[in-house]
Amino acid sequence: MSERAAPFYCPYCGDENLRPSEEGHGAWECGACNRAFRLKFLGLLAQGIERPDTGGDRI
């Protein structure tokens, strides 16, 4: 199984100073804003997402 891609930016401050956290899989720390967060893949959407700006077209 391949590794997941790392996040490029902190979801809180937008900085790129990220490092893996010792808290476990999917946990990251931002050196710029001193926050820790966890990323988790929930799954694929069955039907896709409806876009209201295009009259209900799916992406």
JSON list of N, CA and C in Angstrom, two decimals:
[
{"chain": "A", "resi": 1, "resn": "MET", "atom": "N", "xyz": [0.84, -1.17, 0.00]},
{"chain": "A", "resi": 1, "resn": "MET", "atom": "CA", "xyz": [0.00, 0.00, 0.00]},
{"chain": "A", "resi": 1, "resn": "MET", "atom": "C", "xyz": [0.89, 1.24, 0.00]},
{"chain": "A", "resi": 2, "resn": "SER", "atom": "N", "xyz": [0.51, 2.24, -0.77]},
{"chain": "A", "resi": 2, "resn": "SER", "atom": "CA", "xyz": [1.33, 3.45, -0.86]},
{"chain": "A", "resi": 2, "resn": "SER", "atom": "C", "xyz": [0.97, 4.44, 0.25]},
{"chain": "A", "resi": 3, "resn": "GLU", "atom": "N", "xyz": [1.89, 5.34, 0.53]},
{"chain": "A", "resi": 3, "resn": "GLU", "atom": "CA", "xyz": [1.67, 6.36, 1.55]},
{"chain": "A", "resi": 3, "resn": "GLU", "atom": "C", "xyz": [0.75, 7.44, 0.99]},
{"chain": "A", "resi": 4, "resn": "ARG", "atom": "N", "xyz": [0.01, 8.08, 1.86]},
{"chain": "A", "resi": 4, "resn": "ARG", "atom": "CA", "xyz": [-0.84, 9.21, 1.46]},
{"chain": "A", "resi": 4, "resn": "ARG", "atom": "C", "xyz": [0.02, 10.44, 1.27]},
{"chain": "A", "resi": 5, "resn": "ALA", "atom": "N", "xyz": [-0.46, 11.35, 0.46]},
{"chain": "A", "resi": 5, "resn": "ALA", "atom": "CA", "xyz": [0.26, 12.60, 0.24]},
{"chain": "A", "resi": 5, "resn": "ALA", "atom": "C", "xyz": [0.19, 13.48, 1.48]},
{"chain": "A", "resi": 6, "resn": "ALA", "atom": "N", "xyz": [1.21, 14.23, 1.70]},
{"chain": "A", "resi": 6, "resn": "ALA", "atom": "CA", "xyz": [1.26, 15.16, 2.83]},
{"chain": "A", "resi": 6, "resn": "ALA", "atom": "C", "xyz": [0.53, 16.44, 2.48]},
{"chain": "A", "resi": 7, "resn": "PRO", "atom": "N", "xyz": [-0.05, 17.12, 3.48]},
{"chain": "A", "resi": 7, "resn": "PRO", "atom": "CA", "xyz": [-0.69, 18.41, 3.21]},
{"chain": "A", "resi": 7, "resn": "PRO", "atom": "C", "xyz": [0.37, 19.45, 2.82]},
{"chain": "A", "resi": 8, "resn": "PHE", "atom": "N", "xyz": [-0.01, 20.39, 1.98]},
{"chain": "A", "resi": 8, "resn": "PHE", "atom": "CA", "xyz": [0.92, 21.43, 1.54]},
{"chain": "A", "resi": 8, "resn": "PHE", "atom": "C", "xyz": [0.85, 22.67, 2.43]},
{"chain": "A", "resi": 9, "resn": "TYR", "atom": "N", "xyz": [-0.33, 22.94, 3.00]},
{"chain": "A", "resi": 9, "resn": "TYR", "atom": "CA", "xyz": [-0.54, 24.15, 3.78]},
{"chain": "A", "resi": 9, "resn": "TYR", "atom": "C", "xyz": [-1.28, 23.83, 5.07]},
{"chain": "A", "resi": 10, "resn": "CYS", "atom": "N", "xyz": [-1.04, 24.63, 6.09]},
{"chain": "A", "resi": 10, "resn": "CYS", "atom": "CA", "xyz": [-1.77, 24.52, 7.34]},
{"chain": "A", "resi": 10, "resn": "CYS", "atom": "C", "xyz": [-3.22, 24.98, 7.09]},
{"chain": "A", "resi": 11, "resn": "PRO", "atom": "N", "xyz": [-4.23, 24.22, 7.54]},
{"chain": "A", "resi": 11, "resn": "PRO", "atom": "CA", "xyz": [-5.62, 24.64, 7.32]},
{"chain": "A", "resi": 11, "resn": "PRO", "atom": "C", "xyz": [-6.03, 25.84, 8.16]},
{"chain": "A", "resi": 12, "resn": "TYR", "atom": "N", "xyz": [-5.21, 26.23, 9.13]},
{"chain": "A", "resi": 12, "resn": "TYR", "atom": "CA", "xyz": [-5.55, 27.35, 10.00]},
{"chain": "A", "resi": 12, "resn": "TYR", "atom": "C", "xyz": [-4.89, 28.65, 9.57]},
{"chain": "A", "resi": 13, "resn": "CYS", "atom": "N", "xyz": [-3.58, 28.61, 9.26]},
{"chain": "A", "resi": 13, "resn": "CYS", "atom": "CA", "xyz": [-2.88, 29.85, 8.93]},
{"chain": "A", "resi": 13, "resn": "CYS", "atom": "C", "xyz": [-2.38, 29.90, 7.49]},
{"chain": "A", "resi": 14, "resn": "GLY", "atom": "N", "xyz": [-2.37, 28.76, 6.80]},
{"chain": "A", "resi": 14, "resn": "GLY", "atom": "CA", "xyz": [-1.93, 28.73, 5.41]},
{"chain": "A", "resi": 14, "resn": "GLY", "atom": "C", "xyz": [-0.44, 28.61, 5.22]},
{"chain": "A", "resi": 15, "resn": "ASP", "atom": "N", "xyz": [0.32, 28.53, 6.29]},
{"chain": "A", "resi": 15, "resn": "ASP", "atom": "CA", "xyz": [1.78, 28.44, 6.18]},
{"chain": "A", "resi": 15, "resn": "ASP", "atom": "C", "xyz": [2.19, 27.04, 5.72]},
{"chain": "A", "resi": 16, "resn": "GLU", "atom": "N", "xyz": [3.41, 26.92, 5.21]},
{"chain": "A", "resi": 16, "resn": "GLU", "atom": "CA", "xyz": [3.93, 25.65, 4.71]},
{"chain": "A", "resi": 16, "resn": "GLU", "atom": "C", "xyz": [4.86, 24.95, 5.69]},
{"chain": "A", "resi": 17, "resn": "ASN", "atom": "N", "xyz": [5.03, 25.49, 6.89]},
{"chain": "A", "resi": 17, "resn": "ASN", "atom": "CA", "xyz": [5.94, 24.94, 7.88]},
{"chain": "A", "resi": 17, "resn": "ASN", "atom": "C", "xyz": [5.28, 23.78, 8.65]},
{"chain": "A", "resi": 18, "resn": "LEU", "atom": "N", "xyz": [5.06, 22.66, 7.97]},
{"chain": "A", "resi": 18, "resn": "LEU", "atom": "CA", "xyz": [4.38, 21.51, 8.56]},
{"chain": "A", "resi": 18, "resn": "LEU", "atom": "C", "xyz": [5.35, 20.36, 8.79]},
{"chain": "A", "resi": 19, "resn": "ARG", "atom": "N", "xyz": [5.07, 19.59, 9.82]},
{"chain": "A", "resi": 19, "resn": "ARG", "atom": "CA", "xyz": [5.86, 18.39, 10.10]},
{"chain": "A", "resi": 19, "resn": "ARG", "atom": "C", "xyz": [4.92, 17.34, 10.68]},
{"chain": "A", "resi": 20, "resn": "PRO", "atom": "N", "xyz": [5.21, 16.05, 10.46]},
{"chain": "A", "resi": 20, "resn": "PRO", "atom": "CA", "xyz": [4.38, 15.00, 11.05]},
{"chain": "A", "resi": 20, "resn": "PRO", "atom": "C", "xyz": [4.43, 15.07, 12.57]},
{"chain": "A", "resi": 21, "resn": "SER", "atom": "N", "xyz": [3.31, 14.78, 13.20]},
{"chain": "A", "resi": 21, "resn": "SER", "atom": "CA", "xyz": [3.23, 14.80, 14.66]},
{"chain": "A", "resi": 21, "resn": "SER", "atom": "C", "xyz": [3.51, 13.41, 15.22]},
{"chain": "A", "resi": 22, "resn": "GLU", "atom": "N", "xyz": [3.94, 13.37, 16.45]},
{"chain": "A", "resi": 22, "resn": "GLU", "atom": "CA", "xyz": [4.16, 12.10, 17.13]},
{"chain": "A", "resi": 22, "resn": "GLU", "atom": "C", "xyz": [2.86, 11.47, 17.61]},
{"chain": "A", "resi": 23, "resn": "GLU", "atom": "N", "xyz": [1.73, 12.15, 17.40]},
{"chain": "A", "resi": 23, "resn": "GLU", "atom": "CA", "xyz": [0.43, 11.66, 17.85]},
{"chain": "A", "resi": 23, "resn": "GLU", "atom": "C", "xyz": [-0.09, 10.48, 17.02]},
{"chain": "A", "resi": 24, "resn": "GLY", "atom": "N", "xyz": [0.55, 10.21, 15.89]},
{"chain": "A", "resi": 24, "resn": "GLY", "atom": "CA", "xyz": [0.13, 9.05, 15.10]},
{"chain": "A", "resi": 24, "resn": "GLY", "atom": "C", "xyz": [-0.18, 9.39, 13.65]},
{"chain": "A", "resi": 25, "resn": "HIS", "atom": "N", "xyz": [-0.75, 8.40, 12.96]},
{"chain": "A", "resi": 25, "resn": "HIS", "atom": "CA", "xyz": [-1.02, 8.50, 11.53]},
{"chain": "A", "resi": 25, "resn": "HIS", "atom": "C", "xyz": [-2.01, 9.64, 11.23]},
{"chain": "A", "resi": 26, "resn": "GLY", "atom": "N", "xyz": [-1.65, 10.50, 10.28]},
{"chain": "A", "resi": 26, "resn": "GLY", "atom": "CA", "xyz": [-2.52, 11.59, 9.87]},
{"chain": "A", "resi": 26, "resn": "GLY", "atom": "C", "xyz": [-2.43, 12.84, 10.71]},
{"chain": "A", "resi": 27, "resn": "ALA", "atom": "N", "xyz": [-1.59, 12.84, 11.74]},
{"chain": "A", "resi": 27, "resn": "ALA", "atom": "CA", "xyz": [-1.47, 14.00, 12.62]},
{"chain": "A", "resi": 27, "resn": "ALA", "atom": "C", "xyz": [-0.29, 14.87, 12.16]},
{"chain": "A", "resi": 28, "resn": "TRP", "atom": "N", "xyz": [-0.52, 16.17, 12.13]},
{"chain": "A", "resi": 28, "resn": "TRP", "atom": "CA", "xyz": [0.48, 17.14, 11.67]},
{"chain": "A", "resi": 28, "resn": "TRP", "atom": "C", "xyz": [0.59, 18.29, 12.64]},
{"chain": "A", "resi": 29, "resn": "GLU", "atom": "N", "xyz": [1.74, 18.95, 12.64]},
{"chain": "A", "resi": 29, "resn": "GLU", "atom": "CA", "xyz": [1.98, 20.13, 13.46]},
{"chain": "A", "resi": 29, "resn": "GLU", "atom": "C", "xyz": [2.43, 21.27, 12.57]},
{"chain": "A", "resi": 30, "resn": "CYS", "atom": "N", "xyz": [1.95, 22.47, 12.85]},
{"chain": "A", "resi": 30, "resn": "CYS", "atom": "CA", "xyz": [2.36, 23.66, 12.11]},
{"chain": "A", "resi": 30, "resn": "CYS", "atom": "C", "xyz": [3.32, 24.46, 12.99]},
{"chain": "A", "resi": 31, "resn": "GLY", "atom": "N", "xyz": [4.51, 24.70, 12.48]},
{"chain": "A", "resi": 31, "resn": "GLY", "atom": "CA", "xyz": [5.50, 25.47, 13.21]},
{"chain": "A", "resi": 31, "resn": "GLY", "atom": "C", "xyz": [5.22, 26.95, 13.22]},
{"chain": "A", "resi": 32, "resn": "ALA", "atom": "N", "xyz": [4.39, 27.44, 12.29]},
{"chain": "A", "resi": 32, "resn": "ALA", "atom": "CA", "xyz": [4.11, 28.87, 12.21]},
{"chain": "A", "resi": 32, "resn": "ALA", "atom": "C", "xyz": [3.06, 29.31, 13.23]},
{"chain": "A", "resi": 33, "resn": "CYS", "atom": "N", "xyz": [1.96, 28.57, 13.33]},
{"chain": "A", "resi": 33, "resn": "CYS", "atom": "CA", "xyz": [0.89, 28.98, 14.25]},
{"chain": "A", "resi": 33, "resn": "CYS", "atom": "C", "xyz": [0.81, 28.08, 15.49]},
{"chain": "A", "resi": 34, "resn": "ASN", "atom": "N", "xyz": [1.70, 27.09, 15.56]},
{"chain": "A", "resi": 34, "resn": "ASN", "atom": "CA", "xyz": [1.81, 26.22, 16.73]},
{"chain": "A", "resi": 34, "resn": "ASN", "atom": "C", "xyz": [0.54, 25.42, 16.99]},
{"chain": "A", "resi": 35, "resn": "ARG", "atom": "N", "xyz": [-0.16, 25.01, 15.92]},
{"chain": "A", "resi": 35, "resn": "ARG", "atom": "CA", "xyz": [-1.36, 24.19, 16.05]},
{"chain": "A", "resi": 35, "resn": "ARG", "atom": "C", "xyz": [-1.07, 22.77, 15.57]},
{"chain": "A", "resi": 36, "resn": "ALA", "atom": "N", "xyz": [-1.80, 21.84, 16.13]},
{"chain": "A", "resi": 36, "resn": "ALA", "atom": "CA", "xyz": [-1.73, 20.45, 15.69]},
{"chain": "A", "resi": 36, "resn": "ALA", "atom": "C", "xyz": [-3.10, 20.07, 15.12]},
{"chain": "A", "resi": 37, "resn": "PHE", "atom": "N", "xyz": [-3.11, 19.25, 14.07]},
{"chain": "A", "resi": 37, "resn": "PHE", "atom": "CA", "xyz": [-4.36, 18.83, 13.46]},
{"chain": "A", "resi": 37, "resn": "PHE", "atom": "C", "xyz": [-4.20, 17.43, 12.89]},
{"chain": "A", "resi": 38, "resn": "ARG", "atom": "N", "xyz": [-5.32, 16.79, 12.61]},
{"chain": "A", "resi": 38, "resn": "ARG", "atom": "CA", "xyz": [-5.32, 15.44, 12.07]},
{"chain": "A", "resi": 38, "resn": "ARG", "atom": "C", "xyz": [-6.13, 15.42, 10.77]},
{"chain": "A", "resi": 39, "resn": "LEU", "atom": "N", "xyz": [-5.60, 14.75, 9.77]},
{"chain": "A", "resi": 39, "resn": "LEU", "atom": "CA", "xyz": [-6.29, 14.57, 8.50]},
{"chain": "A", "resi": 39, "resn": "LEU", "atom": "C", "xyz": [-6.78, 13.13, 8.40]},
{"chain": "A", "resi": 40, "resn": "LYS", "atom": "N", "xyz": [-7.99, 12.96, 7.87]},
{"chain": "A", "resi": 40, "resn": "LYS", "atom": "CA", "xyz": [-8.53, 11.62, 7.73]},
{"chain": "A", "resi": 40, "resn": "LYS", "atom": "C", "xyz": [-9.37, 11.54, 6.46]},
{"chain": "A", "resi": 41, "resn": "PHE", "atom": "N", "xyz": [-9.12, 10.54, 5.65]},
{"chain": "A", "resi": 41, "resn": "PHE", "atom": "CA", "xyz": [-9.90, 10.30, 4.45]},
{"chain": "A", "resi": 41, "resn": "PHE", "atom": "C", "xyz": [-11.18, 9.58, 4.85]},
{"chain": "A", "resi": 42, "resn": "LEU", "atom": "N", "xyz": [-12.33, 10.14, 4.52]},
{"chain": "A", "resi": 42, "resn": "LEU", "atom": "CA", "xyz": [-13.60, 9.55, 4.93]},
{"chain": "A", "resi": 42, "resn": "LEU", "atom": "C", "xyz": [-14.16, 8.58, 3.90]},
{"chain": "A", "resi": 43, "resn": "GLY", "atom": "N", "xyz": [-13.87, 8.78, 2.63]},
{"chain": "A", "resi": 43, "resn": "GLY", "atom": "CA", "xyz": [-14.38, 7.90, 1.58]},
{"chain": "A", "resi": 43, "resn": "GLY", "atom": "C", "xyz": [-14.79, 8.70, 0.36]},
{"chain": "A", "resi": 44, "resn": "LEU", "atom": "N", "xyz": [-15.28, 7.99, -0.63]},
{"chain": "A", "resi": 44, "resn": "LEU", "atom": "CA", "xyz": [-15.74, 8.61, -1.87]},
{"chain": "A", "resi": 44, "resn": "LEU", "atom": "C", "xyz": [-17.24, 8.84, -1.82]},
{"chain": "A", "resi": 45, "resn": "LEU", "atom": "N", "xyz": [-17.70, 9.90, -2.44]},
{"chain": "A", "resi": 45, "resn": "LEU", "atom": "CA", "xyz": [-19.13, 10.17, -2.52]},
{"chain": "A", "resi": 45, "resn": "LEU", "atom": "C", "xyz": [-19.74, 9.27, -3.57]},
{"chain": "A", "resi": 46, "resn": "ALA", "atom": "N", "xyz": [-20.89, 8.73, -3.31]},
{"chain": "A", "resi": 46, "resn": "ALA", "atom": "CA", "xyz": [-21.52, 7.77, -4.20]},
{"chain": "A", "resi": 46, "resn": "ALA", "atom": "C", "xyz": [-21.95, 8.41, -5.52]},
{"chain": "A", "resi": 47, "resn": "GLN", "atom": "N", "xyz": [-22.58, 9.58, -5.46]},
{"chain": "A", "resi": 47, "resn": "GLN", "atom": "CA", "xyz": [-23.13, 10.21, -6.65]},
{"chain": "A", "resi": 47, "resn": "GLN", "atom": "C", "xyz": [-22.35, 11.42, -7.12]},
{"chain": "A", "resi": 48, "resn": "GLY", "atom": "N", "xyz": [-21.41, 11.87, -6.39]},
{"chain": "A", "resi": 48, "resn": "GLY", "atom": "CA", "xyz": [-20.71, 13.10, -6.73]},
{"chain": "A", "resi": 48, "resn": "GLY", "atom": "C", "xyz": [-21.36, 14.27, -6.02]},
{"chain": "A", "resi": 49, "resn": "ILE", "atom": "N", "xyz": [-20.85, 15.45, -6.26]},
{"chain": "A", "resi": 49, "resn": "ILE", "atom": "CA", "xyz": [-21.35, 16.65, -5.60]},
{"chain": "A", "resi": 49, "resn": "ILE", "atom": "C", "xyz": [-22.16, 17.45, -6.61]},
{"chain": "A", "resi": 50, "resn": "GLU", "atom": "N", "xyz": [-23.38, 17.84, -6.22]},
{"chain": "A", "resi": 50, "resn": "GLU", "atom": "CA", "xyz": [-24.19, 18.69, -7.09]},
{"chain": "A", "resi": 50, "resn": "GLU", "atom": "C", "xyz": [-23.74, 20.13, -6.94]},
{"chain": "A", "resi": 51, "resn": "ARG", "atom": "N", "xyz": [-23.61, 20.80, -8.08]},
{"chain": "A", "resi": 51, "resn": "ARG", "atom": "CA", "xyz": [-23.18, 22.20, -8.07]},
{"chain": "A", "resi": 51, "resn": "ARG", "atom": "C", "xyz": [-24.37, 23.07, -8.36]},
{"chain": "A", "resi": 52, "resn": "PRO", "atom": "N", "xyz": [-24.87, 23.85, -7.38]},
{"chain": "A", "resi": 52, "resn": "PRO", "atom": "CA", "xyz": [-26.07, 24.67, -7.59]},
{"chain": "A", "resi": 52, "resn": "PRO", "atom": "C", "xyz": [-25.88, 25.78, -8.60]},
{"chain": "A", "resi": 53, "resn": "ASP", "atom": "N", "xyz": [-24.65, 26.23, -8.83]},
{"chain": "A", "resi": 53, "resn": "ASP", "atom": "CA", "xyz": [-24.40, 27.32, -9.77]},
{"chain": "A", "resi": 53, "resn": "ASP", "atom": "C", "xyz": [-24.47, 26.88, -11.23]},
{"chain": "A", "resi": 54, "resn": "THR", "atom": "N", "xyz": [-24.57, 25.59, -11.50]},
{"chain": "A", "resi": 54, "resn": "THR", "atom": "CA", "xyz": [-24.63, 25.10, -12.89]},
{"chain": "A", "resi": 54, "resn": "THR", "atom": "C", "xyz": [-25.94, 24.35, -13.17]},
{"chain": "A", "resi": 55, "resn": "GLY", "atom": "N", "xyz": [-26.96, 24.61, -12.37]},
{"chain": "A", "resi": 55, "resn": "GLY", "atom": "CA", "xyz": [-28.24, 23.96, -12.60]},
{"chain": "A", "resi": 55, "resn": "GLY", "atom": "C", "xyz": [-28.27, 22.50, -12.17]},
{"chain": "A", "resi": 56, "resn": "GLY", "atom": "N", "xyz": [-27.45, 22.12, -11.21]},
{"chain": "A", "resi": 56, "resn": "GLY", "atom": "CA", "xyz": [-27.47, 20.75, -10.71]},
{"chain": "A", "resi": 56, "resn": "GLY", "atom": "C", "xyz": [-26.53, 19.81, -11.40]},
{"chain": "A", "resi": 57, "resn": "ASP", "atom": "N", "xyz": [-25.66, 20.31, -12.29]},
{"chain": "A", "resi": 57, "resn": "ASP", "atom": "CA", "xyz": [-24.67, 19.44, -12.93]},
{"chain": "A", "resi": 57, "resn": "ASP", "atom": "C", "xyz": [-23.76, 18.85, -11.89]},
{"chain": "A", "resi": 58, "resn": "ARG", "atom": "N", "xyz": [-23.33, 17.64, -12.13]},
{"chain": "A", "resi": 58, "resn": "ARG", "atom": "CA", "xyz": [-22.42, 16.96, -11.19]},
{"chain": "A", "resi": 58, "resn": "ARG", "atom": "C", "xyz": [-20.99, 17.13, -11.68]},
{"chain": "A", "resi": 59, "resn": "ILE", "atom": "N", "xyz": [-20.08, 17.13, -10.70]},
{"chain": "A", "resi": 59, "resn": "ILE", "atom": "CA", "xyz": [-18.66, 17.21, -11.05]},
{"chain": "A", "resi": 59, "resn": "ILE", "atom": "C", "xyz": [-18.02, 15.87, -10.87]}
]
